Amino acid sequence: MPRKFALAQVHDGVCLVQVCSSLAREGFHSALTAVEAEIYAHEFITIFRYSHPAVLHPSDIRILEWLDEQSVLDEADKGTVFLARDVMERLRRLTDRRWSIGSTTSVPRSRGGRRTS
């Protein structure tokens, strides 16, 4: 069965995954069915490298965004995936605490009065 790339929250982190494309068509999966995923680690700028396979309980994975084929260059023989820059910007926003809704972390502010050059 074909597999599709997605940005997903796995446990407590956001990462690139490749999962069965039937999840994308159905839009949901059974709470009793394990989700088989390939996990990719962020390596450099827009480059991700295959890390490991995972069998996850449905409560341990949440698809945040399905990626279309135009946004992904998959070099499967090398275990390398390149993502489009706009996808990387969305990923940055998903992982940057300053953009998180309800985040208790504040953006650092400069201390003191006027800025001197």
PDB file of C-alpha atoms in Angstrom:
ATOM      1  CA  MET A   1       0.000   0.000   0.000  1.00  0.00           C
ATOM      2  CA  PRO A   2       1.332   3.496  -0.862  1.00  0.00           C
ATOM      3  CA  ARG A   3       2.766   5.608   1.905  1.00  0.00           C
ATOM      4  CA  LYS A   4       2.439   9.361   2.407  1.00  0.00           C
ATOM      5  CA  PHE A   5       4.559  11.940   4.231  1.00  0.00           C
ATOM      6  CA  ALA A   6       3.163  14.109   7.015  1.00  0.00           C
ATOM      7  CA  LEU A   7       4.214  16.406   9.809  1.00  0.00           C
ATOM      8  CA  ALA A   8       3.067  14.702  12.981  1.00  0.00           C
ATOM      9  CA  GLN A   9       3.213  14.995  16.713  1.00  0.00           C
ATOM     10  CA  VAL A  10       4.706  11.746  17.973  1.00  0.00           C
ATOM     11  CA  HIS A  11       4.642  11.470  21.747  1.00  0.00           C
ATOM     12  CA  ASP A  12       5.817  14.966  22.779  1.00  0.00           C
ATOM     13  CA  GLY A  13       7.705  16.037  19.650  1.00  0.00           C
ATOM     14  CA  VAL A  14       6.915  17.125  16.106  1.00  0.00           C
ATOM     15  CA  CYS A  15       8.635  15.248  13.286  1.00  0.00           C
ATOM     16  CA  LEU A  16       8.412  14.074   9.692  1.00  0.00           C
ATOM     17  CA  VAL A  17       6.745  10.684   9.313  1.00  0.00           C
ATOM     18  CA  GLN A  18       5.768   8.420   6.474  1.00  0.00           C
ATOM     19  CA  VAL A  19       2.576   6.433   7.065  1.00  0.00           C
ATOM     20  CA  CYS A  20       0.066   4.379   5.103  1.00  0.00           C
ATOM     21  CA  SER A  21      -1.783   6.632   2.681  1.00  0.00           C
ATOM     22  CA  SER A  22      -5.116   5.075   3.694  1.00  0.00           C
ATOM     23  CA  LEU A  23      -4.901   7.219   6.852  1.00  0.00           C
ATOM     24  CA  ALA A  24      -4.985  10.296   4.627  1.00  0.00           C
ATOM     25  CA  ARG A  25      -8.019   9.095   2.681  1.00  0.00           C
ATOM     26  CA  GLU A  26      -9.951   7.956   5.735  1.00  0.00           C
ATOM     27  CA  GLY A  27      -8.982  10.964   7.834  1.00  0.00           C
ATOM     28  CA  PHE A  28      -8.998   8.863  10.985  1.00  0.00           C
ATOM     29  CA  HIS A  29      -7.889   5.508  12.313  1.00  0.00           C
ATOM     30  CA  SER A  30      -9.290   3.082  14.809  1.00  0.00           C
ATOM     31  CA  ALA A  31      -8.292   3.511  18.429  1.00  0.00           C
ATOM     32  CA  LEU A  32      -7.564  -0.223  18.413  1.00  0.00           C
ATOM     33  CA  THR A  33      -5.294  -0.320  15.350  1.00  0.00           C
ATOM     34  CA  ALA A  34      -1.573   0.342  15.696  1.00  0.00           C
ATOM     35  CA  VAL A  35      -0.089   2.908  13.308  1.00  0.00           C
ATOM     36  CA  GLU A  36       3.039   1.828  11.457  1.00  0.00           C
ATOM     37  CA  ALA A  37       5.252   4.822  10.716  1.00  0.00           C
ATOM     38  CA  GLU A  38       8.705   5.553   9.381  1.00  0.00           C
ATOM     39  CA  ILE A  39      10.333   8.315  11.427  1.00  0.00           C
ATOM     40  CA  TYR A  40      12.698  10.831   9.803  1.00  0.00           C
ATOM     41  CA  ALA A  41      15.142  12.965  11.778  1.00  0.00           C
ATOM     42  CA  HIS A  42      15.885  16.571  10.832  1.00  0.00           C
ATOM     43  CA  GLU A  43      19.455  16.697   9.633  1.00  0.00           C
ATOM     44  CA  PHE A  44      20.155  20.095   8.084  1.00  0.00           C
ATOM     45  CA  ILE A  45      18.025  23.016   6.824  1.00  0.00           C
ATOM     46  CA  THR A  46      15.484  21.185   4.568  1.00  0.00           C
ATOM     47  CA  ILE A  47      17.079  17.716   4.772  1.00  0.00           C
ATOM     48  CA  PHE A  48      15.656  14.800   6.749  1.00  0.00           C
ATOM     49  CA  ARG A  49      17.219  11.359   7.083  1.00  0.00           C
ATOM     50  CA  TYR A  50      15.463   8.088   7.796  1.00  0.00           C
ATOM     51  CA  SER A  51      15.798   7.290  11.482  1.00  0.00           C
ATOM     52  CA  HIS A  52      13.725   4.234  12.391  1.00  0.00           C
ATOM     53  CA  PRO A  53      10.454   2.379  11.990  1.00  0.00           C
ATOM     54  CA  ALA A  54       7.847   2.706  14.724  1.00  0.00           C
ATOM     55  CA  VAL A  55       4.615   0.965  15.626  1.00  0.00           C
ATOM     56  CA  LEU A  56       2.578   3.492  17.558  1.00  0.00           C
ATOM     57  CA  HIS A  57      -0.602   3.421  19.561  1.00  0.00           C
ATOM     58  CA  PRO A  58      -3.083   5.817  17.904  1.00  0.00           C
ATOM     59  CA  SER A  59      -2.990   8.080  20.974  1.00  0.00           C
ATOM     60  CA  ASP A  60       0.790   8.521  20.490  1.00  0.00           C
ATOM     61  CA  ILE A  61       0.556  10.058  17.010  1.00  0.00           C
ATOM     62  CA  ARG A  62      -1.400  13.015  15.707  1.00  0.00           C
ATOM     63  CA  ILE A  63      -1.116  14.048  12.059  1.00  0.00           C
ATOM     64  CA  LEU A  64      -0.711  17.828  11.942  1.00  0.00           C
ATOM     65  CA  GLU A  65      -0.405  18.252   8.175  1.00  0.00           C
ATOM     66  CA  TRP A  66      -0.383  15.891   5.204  1.00  0.00           C
ATOM     67  CA  LEU A  67       2.305  16.880   2.685  1.00  0.00           C
ATOM     68  CA  ASP A  68       1.572  16.920  -1.027  1.00  0.00           C
ATOM     69  CA  GLU A  69       3.968  15.357  -3.513  1.00  0.00           C
ATOM     70  CA  GLN A  70       5.162  18.765  -4.760  1.00  0.00           C
ATOM     71  CA  SER A  71       6.486  19.616  -1.287  1.00  0.00           C
ATOM     72  CA  VAL A  72       8.588  16.460  -0.866  1.00  0.00           C
ATOM     73  CA  LEU A  73      11.611  15.099  -2.722  1.00  0.00           C
ATOM     74  CA  ASP A  74      12.122  11.530  -1.518  1.00  0.00           C
ATOM     75  CA  GLU A  75      15.463   9.904  -2.286  1.00  0.00           C
ATOM     76  CA  ALA A  76      14.330   6.556  -0.888  1.00  0.00           C
ATOM     77  CA  ASP A  77      17.462   4.714  -1.989  1.00  0.00           C
ATOM     78  CA  LYS A  78      19.550   7.086   0.168  1.00  0.00           C
ATOM     79  CA  GLY A  79      17.046   7.407   3.022  1.00  0.00           C
ATOM     80  CA  THR A  80      16.947  11.163   2.484  1.00  0.00           C
ATOM     81  CA  VAL A  81      13.944  13.470   2.156  1.00  0.00           C
ATOM     82  CA  PHE A  82      14.025  17.136   1.190  1.00  0.00           C
ATOM     83  CA  LEU A  83      11.109  19.395   2.151  1.00  0.00           C
ATOM     84  CA  ALA A  84      10.049  22.614   0.445  1.00  0.00           C
ATOM     85  CA  ARG A  85      10.954  25.820   2.270  1.00  0.00           C
ATOM     86  CA  ASP A  86       7.316  26.754   2.925  1.00  0.00           C
ATOM     87  CA  VAL A  87       6.838  23.402   4.684  1.00  0.00           C
ATOM     88  CA  MET A  88       9.950  24.069   6.764  1.00  0.00           C
ATOM     89  CA  GLU A  89       8.510  27.441   7.800  1.00  0.00           C
ATOM     90  CA  ARG A  90       5.298  25.753   8.940  1.00  0.00           C
ATOM     91  CA  LEU A  91       7.344  23.111  10.783  1.00  0.00           C
ATOM     92  CA  ARG A  92       9.352  25.869  12.488  1.00  0.00           C
ATOM     93  CA  ARG A  93       6.124  27.493  13.652  1.00  0.00           C
ATOM     94  CA  LEU A  94       4.858  24.166  14.985  1.00  0.00           C
ATOM     95  CA  THR A  95       8.030  23.569  16.986  1.00  0.00           C
ATOM     96  CA  ASP A  96       8.859  27.127  18.089  1.00  0.00           C
ATOM     97  CA  ARG A  97       7.405  27.700  21.573  1.00  0.00           C
ATOM     98  CA  ARG A  98       6.861  31.397  20.823  1.00  0.00           C
ATOM     99  CA  TRP A  99       4.201  30.416  18.240  1.00  0.00           C
ATOM    100  CA  SER A 100       2.490  27.831  20.453  1.00  0.00           C
ATOM    101  CA  ILE A 101      -1.020  28.631  21.597  1.00  0.00           C
ATOM    102  CA  GLY A 102      -1.194  28.838  25.348  1.00  0.00           C
ATOM    103  CA  SER A 103       2.567  28.765  25.737  1.00  0.00           C
ATOM    104  CA  THR A 104       3.800  30.017  29.082  1.00  0.00           C
ATOM    105  CA  THR A 105       7.190  30.875  27.619  1.00  0.00           C
ATOM    106  CA  SER A 106       7.489  34.535  26.827  1.00  0.00           C
ATOM    107  CA  VAL A 107       9.553  36.040  24.049  1.00  0.00           C
ATOM    108  CA  PRO A 108      12.790  37.437  25.496  1.00  0.00           C
ATOM    109  CA  ARG A 109      12.759  41.205  25.750  1.00  0.00           C
ATOM    110  CA  SER A 110      15.681  43.542  26.021  1.00  0.00           C
ATOM    111  CA  ARG A 111      16.338  45.037  29.426  1.00  0.00           C
ATOM    112  CA  GLY A 112      17.065  48.602  30.181  1.00  0.00           C
ATOM    113  CA  GLY A 113      16.194  51.820  28.483  1.00  0.00           C
ATOM    114  CA  ARG A 114      17.247  53.113  25.143  1.00  0.00           C
ATOM    115  CA  ARG A 115      19.271  51.188  22.649  1.00  0.00           C
ATOM    116  CA  THR A 116      22.696  52.633  21.958  1.00  0.00           C
ATOM    117  CA  SER A 117      24.624  52.119  18.726  1.00  0.00           C
TER     118      SER A 117
END
